[in-house]
Amino acid sequence: QVQLVESGGRLVQPGGSLRLSCAASRLDISRYTMGWFRQAPGKEREFVGAISRSGVSTHYADSVKGRFTISRDNAKNTVYLQMNSLKPEDTAVYSCAAGNMFYDTTAKEYNYWGQGTQVTVSS
């Protein structure tokens, strides 16, 4: 059974940094675009960013551009989300997903999902 497992979420103060990890099993992530999404309480799931199969290309939502960076290590079958200058509005459950369409930002285009990890930004 394919698994994507996120880790690294925790409580952090505004302006702080976190790095989330997404480890895959029974799935060769080198064959997929990998995306990060987030969902805050009472809100729709939101696209955060995505990275191409090779890792050469990335794109991000305007709300996180310049603050968040996605990277991947295909040899470790793991994707990362580096989050800097965190704001209270970044508070959400962050999930990684595997899909086939690099430029598509809609969740329905992603085939495999992790359970998510909670990030809380608060003083």
GROMACS .gro file of C-alpha atoms in nm:
model
  123
    1GLN     CA    1   0.000   0.000   0.000
    2VAL     CA    2   0.132   0.340  -0.101
    3GLN     CA    3   0.213   0.567   0.190
    4LEU     CA    4   0.311   0.930   0.216
    5VAL     CA    5   0.402   1.030   0.570
    6GLU     CA    6   0.455   1.392   0.667
    7SER     CA    7   0.653   1.501   0.970
    8GLY     CA    8   0.801   1.812   1.123
    9GLY     CA    9   0.491   2.008   1.211
   10ARG     CA   10   0.479   2.181   1.548
   11LEU     CA   11   0.406   2.507   1.726
   12VAL     CA   12   0.636   2.789   1.615
   13GLN     CA   13   0.645   3.162   1.685
   14PRO     CA   14   0.574   3.418   1.414
   15GLY     CA   15   0.885   3.485   1.212
   16GLY     CA   16   1.019   3.139   1.282
   17SER     CA   17   1.110   2.856   1.049
   18LEU     CA   18   1.015   2.492   1.004
   19ARG     CA   19   1.110   2.216   0.766
   20LEU     CA   20   0.849   1.956   0.686
   21SER     CA   21   0.934   1.619   0.539
   22CYS     CA   22   0.725   1.380   0.334
   23ALA     CA   23   0.857   1.025   0.313
   24ALA     CA   24   0.711   0.786   0.058
   25SER     CA   25   0.691   0.409   0.068
   26ARG     CA   26   0.579   0.173  -0.207
   27LEU     CA   27   0.586   0.471  -0.439
   28ASP     CA   28   0.875   0.584  -0.655
   29ILE     CA   29   0.842   0.961  -0.623
   30SER     CA   30   1.088   1.021  -0.906
   31ARG     CA   31   0.797   0.940  -1.138
   32TYR     CA   32   0.573   1.210  -0.994
   33THR     CA   33   0.529   1.579  -0.948
   34MET     CA   34   0.516   1.631  -0.573
   35GLY     CA   35   0.292   1.897  -0.424
   36TRP     CA   36   0.223   2.047  -0.086
   37PHE     CA   37  -0.123   2.162   0.018
   38ARG     CA   38  -0.258   2.304   0.341
   39GLN     CA   39  -0.596   2.330   0.506
   40ALA     CA   40  -0.684   2.565   0.788
   41PRO     CA   41  -0.989   2.508   1.009
   42GLY     CA   42  -1.307   2.611   0.830
   43LYS     CA   43  -1.126   2.679   0.504
   44GLU     CA   44  -1.083   2.503   0.171
   45ARG     CA   45  -0.771   2.304   0.098
   46GLU     CA   46  -0.513   2.538  -0.056
   47PHE     CA   47  -0.227   2.470  -0.296
   48VAL     CA   48   0.109   2.568  -0.147
   49GLY     CA   49   0.358   2.463  -0.413
   50ALA     CA   50   0.491   2.184  -0.631
   51ILE     CA   51   0.819   2.046  -0.756
   52SER     CA   52   0.885   1.871  -1.084
   53ARG     CA   53   1.003   1.511  -1.111
   54SER     CA   54   1.366   1.607  -1.146
   55GLY     CA   55   1.349   1.886  -0.890
   56VAL     CA   56   1.464   2.146  -1.142
   57SER     CA   57   1.136   2.337  -1.144
   58THR     CA   58   0.911   2.462  -0.867
   59HIS     CA   59   0.614   2.695  -0.841
   60TYR     CA   60   0.431   2.838  -0.544
   61ALA     CA   61   0.114   3.007  -0.435
   62ASP     CA   62   0.150   3.384  -0.413
   63SER     CA   63   0.082   3.368  -0.039
   64VAL     CA   64   0.403   3.175   0.027
   65LYS     CA   65   0.628   3.282  -0.260
   66GLY     CA   66   0.966   3.398  -0.135
   67ARG     CA   67   0.914   3.239   0.207
   68PHE     CA   68   0.864   2.869   0.132
   69THR     CA   69   1.091   2.636  -0.065
   70ILE     CA   70   1.020   2.285  -0.186
   71SER     CA   71   1.301   2.040  -0.250
   72ARG     CA   72   1.327   1.670  -0.308
   73ASP     CA   73   1.571   1.385  -0.268
   74ASN     CA   74   1.460   1.111  -0.502
   75ALA     CA   75   1.727   0.875  -0.371
   76LYS     CA   76   1.567   0.902  -0.027
   77ASN     CA   77   1.217   0.906  -0.171
   78THR     CA   78   1.149   1.219   0.031
   79VAL     CA   79   1.019   1.569  -0.035
   80TYR     CA   80   1.073   1.871   0.186
   81LEU     CA   81   0.898   2.200   0.254
   82GLN     CA   82   1.119   2.467   0.408
   83MET     CA   83   0.906   2.740   0.560
   84ASN     CA   84   1.062   3.069   0.669
   85SER     CA   85   0.920   3.393   0.806
   86LEU     CA   86   0.613   3.210   0.924
   87LYS     CA   87   0.295   3.404   0.989
   88PRO     CA   88  -0.012   3.317   1.197
   89GLU     CA   89  -0.208   3.278   0.873
   90ASP     CA   90   0.022   2.990   0.779
   91THR     CA   91  -0.139   2.783   1.054
   92ALA     CA   92  -0.288   2.472   0.892
   93VAL     CA   93  -0.254   2.100   0.839
   94TYR     CA   94   0.008   2.053   0.567
   95SER     CA   95  -0.015   1.754   0.336
   96CYS     CA   96   0.204   1.627   0.057
   97ALA     CA   97   0.071   1.463  -0.255
   98ALA     CA   98   0.195   1.287  -0.567
   99GLY     CA   99   0.056   1.371  -0.908
  100ASN     CA  100   0.130   1.395  -1.278
  101MET     CA  101   0.054   1.752  -1.380
  102PHE     CA  102   0.325   1.994  -1.268
  103TYR     CA  103   0.139   2.316  -1.342
  104ASP     CA  104  -0.197   2.204  -1.212
  105THR     CA  105  -0.273   2.344  -0.867
  106THR     CA  106  -0.596   2.157  -0.806
  107ALA     CA  107  -0.607   1.880  -0.549
  108LYS     CA  108  -0.812   1.649  -0.770
  109GLU     CA  109  -0.515   1.611  -1.006
  110TYR     CA  110  -0.307   1.448  -0.733
  111ASN     CA  111  -0.337   1.072  -0.693
  112TYR     CA  112  -0.171   0.993  -0.361
  113TRP     CA  113  -0.196   1.183  -0.035
  114GLY     CA  114  -0.044   1.184   0.309
  115GLN     CA  115  -0.240   1.232   0.630
  116GLY     CA  116  -0.089   1.569   0.704
  117THR     CA  117   0.107   1.736   0.982
  118GLN     CA  118  -0.012   2.026   1.195
  119VAL     CA  119   0.172   2.356   1.179
  120THR     CA  120   0.068   2.621   1.429
  121VAL     CA  121   0.216   2.970   1.417
  122SER     CA  122   0.144   3.159   1.734
  123SER     CA  123   0.314   3.358   2.005
   0.00000   0.00000   0.00000
